[in-house]
mmCIF file of C-alpha atoms in Angstrom:
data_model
loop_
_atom_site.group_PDB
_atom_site.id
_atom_site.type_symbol
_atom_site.label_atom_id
_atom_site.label_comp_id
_atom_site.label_asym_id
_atom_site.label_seq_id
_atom_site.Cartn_x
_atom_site.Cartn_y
_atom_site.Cartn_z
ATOM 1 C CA UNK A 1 110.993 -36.838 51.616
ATOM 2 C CA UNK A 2 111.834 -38.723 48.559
ATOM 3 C CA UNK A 3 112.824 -42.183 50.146
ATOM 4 C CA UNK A 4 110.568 -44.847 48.746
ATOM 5 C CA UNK A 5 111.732 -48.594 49.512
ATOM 6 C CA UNK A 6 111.981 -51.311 46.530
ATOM 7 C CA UNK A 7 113.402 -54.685 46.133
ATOM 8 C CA UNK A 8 117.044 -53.916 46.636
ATOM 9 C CA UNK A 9 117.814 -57.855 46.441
ATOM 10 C CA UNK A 10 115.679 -58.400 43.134
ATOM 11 C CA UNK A 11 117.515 -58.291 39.765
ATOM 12 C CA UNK A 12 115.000 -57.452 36.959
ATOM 13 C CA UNK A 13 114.692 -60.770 35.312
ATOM 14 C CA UNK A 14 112.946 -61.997 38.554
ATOM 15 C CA UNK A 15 111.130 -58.769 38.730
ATOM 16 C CA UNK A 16 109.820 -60.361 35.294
ATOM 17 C CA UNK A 17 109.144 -63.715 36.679
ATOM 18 C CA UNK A 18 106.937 -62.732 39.694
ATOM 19 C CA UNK A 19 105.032 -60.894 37.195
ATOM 20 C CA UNK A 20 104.782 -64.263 34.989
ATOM 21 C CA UNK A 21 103.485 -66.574 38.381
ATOM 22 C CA UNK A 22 100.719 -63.824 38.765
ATOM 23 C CA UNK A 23 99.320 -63.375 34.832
ATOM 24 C CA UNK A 24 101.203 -65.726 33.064
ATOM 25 C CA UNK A 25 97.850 -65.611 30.421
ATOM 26 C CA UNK A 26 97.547 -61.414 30.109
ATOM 27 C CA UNK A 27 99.264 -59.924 27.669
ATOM 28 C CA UNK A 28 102.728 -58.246 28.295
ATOM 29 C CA UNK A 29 103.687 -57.611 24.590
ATOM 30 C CA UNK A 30 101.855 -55.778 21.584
ATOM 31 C CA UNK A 31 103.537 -54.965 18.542
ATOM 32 C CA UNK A 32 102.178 -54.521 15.307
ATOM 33 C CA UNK A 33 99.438 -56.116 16.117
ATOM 34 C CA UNK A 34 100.981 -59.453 17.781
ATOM 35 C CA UNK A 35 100.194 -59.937 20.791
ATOM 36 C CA UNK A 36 102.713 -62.191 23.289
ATOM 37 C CA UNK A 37 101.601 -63.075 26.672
ATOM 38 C CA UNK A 38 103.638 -62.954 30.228
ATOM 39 C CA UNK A 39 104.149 -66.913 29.638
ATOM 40 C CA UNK A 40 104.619 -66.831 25.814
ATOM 41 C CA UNK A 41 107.853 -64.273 26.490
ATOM 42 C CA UNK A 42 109.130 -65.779 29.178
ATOM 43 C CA UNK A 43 109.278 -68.916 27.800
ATOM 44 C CA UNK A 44 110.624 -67.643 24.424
ATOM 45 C CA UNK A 45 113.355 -66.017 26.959
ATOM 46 C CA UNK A 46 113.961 -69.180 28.147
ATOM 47 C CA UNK A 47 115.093 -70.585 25.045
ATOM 48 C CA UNK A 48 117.442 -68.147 24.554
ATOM 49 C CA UNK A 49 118.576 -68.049 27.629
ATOM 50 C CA UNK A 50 120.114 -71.702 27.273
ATOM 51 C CA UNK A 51 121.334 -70.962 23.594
ATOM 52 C CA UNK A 52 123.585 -68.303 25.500
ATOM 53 C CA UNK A 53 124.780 -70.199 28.380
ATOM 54 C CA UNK A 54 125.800 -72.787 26.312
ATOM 55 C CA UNK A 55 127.987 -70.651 24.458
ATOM 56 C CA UNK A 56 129.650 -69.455 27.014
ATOM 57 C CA UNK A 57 127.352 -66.891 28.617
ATOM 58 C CA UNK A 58 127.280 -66.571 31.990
ATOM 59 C CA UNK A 59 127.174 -64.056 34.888
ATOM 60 C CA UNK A 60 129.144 -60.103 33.616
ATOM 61 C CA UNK A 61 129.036 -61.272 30.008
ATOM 62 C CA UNK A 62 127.614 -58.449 28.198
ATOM 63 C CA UNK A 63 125.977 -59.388 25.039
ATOM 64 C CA UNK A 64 125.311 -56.752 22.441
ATOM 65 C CA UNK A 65 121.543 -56.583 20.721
ATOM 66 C CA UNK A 66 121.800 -55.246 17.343
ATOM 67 C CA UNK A 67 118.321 -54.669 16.190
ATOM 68 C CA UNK A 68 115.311 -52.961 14.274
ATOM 69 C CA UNK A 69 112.384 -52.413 16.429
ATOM 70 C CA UNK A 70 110.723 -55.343 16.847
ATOM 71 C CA UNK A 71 109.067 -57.811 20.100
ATOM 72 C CA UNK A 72 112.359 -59.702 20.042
ATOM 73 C CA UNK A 73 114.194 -57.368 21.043
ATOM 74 C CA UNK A 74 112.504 -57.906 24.834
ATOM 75 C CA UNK A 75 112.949 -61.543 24.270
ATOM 76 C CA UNK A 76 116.798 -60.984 24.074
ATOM 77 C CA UNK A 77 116.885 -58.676 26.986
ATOM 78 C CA UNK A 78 115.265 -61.277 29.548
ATOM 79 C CA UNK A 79 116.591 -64.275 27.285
ATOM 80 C CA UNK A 80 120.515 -62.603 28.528
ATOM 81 C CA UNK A 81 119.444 -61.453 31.706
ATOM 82 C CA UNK A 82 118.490 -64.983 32.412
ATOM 83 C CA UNK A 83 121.439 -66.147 31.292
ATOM 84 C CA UNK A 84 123.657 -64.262 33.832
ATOM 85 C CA UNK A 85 125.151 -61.800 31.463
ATOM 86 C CA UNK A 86 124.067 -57.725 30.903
ATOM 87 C CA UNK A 87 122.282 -57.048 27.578
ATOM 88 C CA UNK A 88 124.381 -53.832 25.429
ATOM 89 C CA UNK A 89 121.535 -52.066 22.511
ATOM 90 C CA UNK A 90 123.529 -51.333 19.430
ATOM 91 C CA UNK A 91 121.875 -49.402 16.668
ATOM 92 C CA UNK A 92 121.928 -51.228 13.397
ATOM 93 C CA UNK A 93 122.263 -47.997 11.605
ATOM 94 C CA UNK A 94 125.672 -47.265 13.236
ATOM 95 C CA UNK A 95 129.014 -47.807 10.787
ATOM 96 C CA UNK A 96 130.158 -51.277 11.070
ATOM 97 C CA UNK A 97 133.318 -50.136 12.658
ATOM 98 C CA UNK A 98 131.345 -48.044 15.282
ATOM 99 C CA UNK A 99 129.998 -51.376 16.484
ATOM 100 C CA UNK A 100 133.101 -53.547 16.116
ATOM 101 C CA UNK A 101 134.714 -51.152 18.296
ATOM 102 C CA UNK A 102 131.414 -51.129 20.759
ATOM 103 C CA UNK A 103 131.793 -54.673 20.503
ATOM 104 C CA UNK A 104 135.640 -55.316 21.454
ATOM 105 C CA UNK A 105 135.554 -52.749 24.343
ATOM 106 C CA UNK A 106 132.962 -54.828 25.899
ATOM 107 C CA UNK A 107 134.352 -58.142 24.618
ATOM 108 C CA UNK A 108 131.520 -59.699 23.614
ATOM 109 C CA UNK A 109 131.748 -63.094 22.457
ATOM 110 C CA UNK A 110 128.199 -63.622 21.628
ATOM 111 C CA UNK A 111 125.714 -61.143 20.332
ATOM 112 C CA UNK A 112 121.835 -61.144 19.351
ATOM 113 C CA UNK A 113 120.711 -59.777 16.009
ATOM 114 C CA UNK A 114 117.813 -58.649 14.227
ATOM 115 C CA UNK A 115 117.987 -56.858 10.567
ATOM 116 C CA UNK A 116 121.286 -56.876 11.085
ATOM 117 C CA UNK A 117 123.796 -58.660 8.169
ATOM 118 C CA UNK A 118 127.061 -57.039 8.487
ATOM 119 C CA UNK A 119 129.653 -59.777 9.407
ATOM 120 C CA UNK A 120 131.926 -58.482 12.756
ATOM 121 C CA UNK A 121 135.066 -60.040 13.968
ATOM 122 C CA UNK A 122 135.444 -61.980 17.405
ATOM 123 C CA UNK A 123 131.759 -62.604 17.867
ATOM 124 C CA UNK A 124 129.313 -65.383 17.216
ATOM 125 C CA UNK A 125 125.897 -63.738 16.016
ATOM 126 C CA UNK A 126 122.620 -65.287 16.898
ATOM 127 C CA UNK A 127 119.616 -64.615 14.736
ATOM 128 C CA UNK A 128 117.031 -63.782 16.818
ATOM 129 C CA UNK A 129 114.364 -64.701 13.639
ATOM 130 C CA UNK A 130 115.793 -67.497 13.185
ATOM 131 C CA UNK A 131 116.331 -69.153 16.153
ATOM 132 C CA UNK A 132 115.475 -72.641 16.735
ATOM 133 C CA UNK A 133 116.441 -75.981 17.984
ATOM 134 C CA UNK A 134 115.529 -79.628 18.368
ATOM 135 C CA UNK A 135 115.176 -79.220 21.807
ATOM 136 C CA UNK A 136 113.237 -75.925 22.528
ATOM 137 C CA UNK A 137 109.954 -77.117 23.628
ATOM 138 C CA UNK A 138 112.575 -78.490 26.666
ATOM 139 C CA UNK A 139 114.181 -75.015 26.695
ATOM 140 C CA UNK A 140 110.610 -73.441 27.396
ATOM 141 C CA UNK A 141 109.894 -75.096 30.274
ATOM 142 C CA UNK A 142 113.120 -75.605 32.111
ATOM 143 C CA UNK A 143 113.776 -72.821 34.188
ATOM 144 C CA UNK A 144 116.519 -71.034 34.555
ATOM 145 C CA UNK A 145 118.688 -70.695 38.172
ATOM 146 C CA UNK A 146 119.370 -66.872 38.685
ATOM 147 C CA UNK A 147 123.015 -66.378 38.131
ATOM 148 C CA UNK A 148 123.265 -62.618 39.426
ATOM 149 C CA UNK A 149 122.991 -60.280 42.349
ATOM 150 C CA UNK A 150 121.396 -56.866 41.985
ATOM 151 C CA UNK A 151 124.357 -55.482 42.132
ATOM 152 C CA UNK A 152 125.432 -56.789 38.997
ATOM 153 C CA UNK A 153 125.141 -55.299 35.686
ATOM 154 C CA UNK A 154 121.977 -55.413 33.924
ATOM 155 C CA UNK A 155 122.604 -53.824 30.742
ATOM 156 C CA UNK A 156 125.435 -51.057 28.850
ATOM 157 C CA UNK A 157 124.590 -48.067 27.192
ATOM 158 C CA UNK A 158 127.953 -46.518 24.723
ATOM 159 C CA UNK A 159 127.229 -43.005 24.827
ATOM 160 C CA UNK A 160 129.050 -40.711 21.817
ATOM 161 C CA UNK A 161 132.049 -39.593 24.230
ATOM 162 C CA UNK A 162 132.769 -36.137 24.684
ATOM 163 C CA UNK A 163 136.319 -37.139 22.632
ATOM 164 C CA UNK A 164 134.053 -38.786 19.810
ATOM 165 C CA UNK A 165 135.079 -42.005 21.321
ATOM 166 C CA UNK A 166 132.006 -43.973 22.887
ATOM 167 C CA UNK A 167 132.190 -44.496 26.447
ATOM 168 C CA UNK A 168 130.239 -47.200 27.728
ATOM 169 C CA UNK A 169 128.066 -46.770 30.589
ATOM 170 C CA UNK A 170 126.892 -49.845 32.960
ATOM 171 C CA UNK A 171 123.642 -49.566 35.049
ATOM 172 C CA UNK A 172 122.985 -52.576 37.088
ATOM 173 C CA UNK A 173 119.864 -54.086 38.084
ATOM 174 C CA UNK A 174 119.312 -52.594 41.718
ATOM 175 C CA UNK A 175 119.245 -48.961 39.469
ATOM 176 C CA UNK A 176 116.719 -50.260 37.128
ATOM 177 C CA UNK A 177 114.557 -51.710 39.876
ATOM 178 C CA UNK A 178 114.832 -48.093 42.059
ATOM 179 C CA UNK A 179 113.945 -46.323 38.747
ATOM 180 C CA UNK A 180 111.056 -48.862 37.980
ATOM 181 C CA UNK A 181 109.843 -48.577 41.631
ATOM 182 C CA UNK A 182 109.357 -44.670 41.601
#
């Protein structure tokens, strides 16, 4: 019997969020020796998350992460997810045209970026180092009104194609939840 019951109705971002009510002061992030608390991330996420809905982000935008390895990478997941759109993880080794194509068949608009400096048609790049604004003290603690449903999609993974062609792949949130659950 492998049935085991989870949140069906829960979308990952408030997965995250329950988690920051009950710890908001442990520590959810360490990476090269930084550490980032529950409340640290999800207000960073915050911030984000209202640069990207007020460019346009809302909820089945999927906005490609093109980054090294690095803690902000997890602040661009929830920062989108809280926006209402599905995060996409580029490699920033791929050829440029490998992600401009990525990057049209998902028709991104807006994209987050880390070590990244190759300039790509059609979207606006945010620099996830250097992001800041008069009003993100605000940002941090306004929260954000879920936009999605667990149905929707929580993040797409382009796979090489069997043709040599990536083929993108969308798993939505109730999948990530099950997974996360067993």
């Amino acid at each position: 019997d492998t049935a085991v019951d989870y949140p069906r109705d829960k979308c990952v971002h408030e997965l995250f969020m329950e988690q920051v009510h009950r710890t908001p002061d442990a520590v959810a992030v360490v990476f090269e020796g930084k550490e980032i608390t529950y409340k640290e991330l999800d207000e960073m996420s915050n911030v984000l998350a209202h640069v990207l809905q007020e460019k346009g982000v809302g909820r089945g935008d999927i906005v490609p992460i093109i980054a090294k390895r690095s803690w902000h990478i997890l602040v661009a997941m929830l920062g989108i997810l809280k926006a209402g759109g599905g995060y996409m993880p580029i490699a920033p080794d791929y050829p440029k045209d490998r992600v401009q194509f990525i990057i049209n068949e998902a028709k991104s608009k807006v994209g987050c970026v880390l070590g990244y400096e190759e300039q790509l048609e059609g979207i606006e790049l945010l620099r996830l180092d250097e992001l800041s604004l008069e009003n993100a003290e605000e940002y941090k603690k306004c929260p954000i009104e879920n936009q999605n449903e667990s149905g929707d999609v929580c993040y797409v993974i382009f796979t090489s194609g069997s043709t040599g062609v990536p083929k993108g792949v969308m798993i939505k949130h109730e999948n990530v939840t099950n997974y996360s659950h067993n």
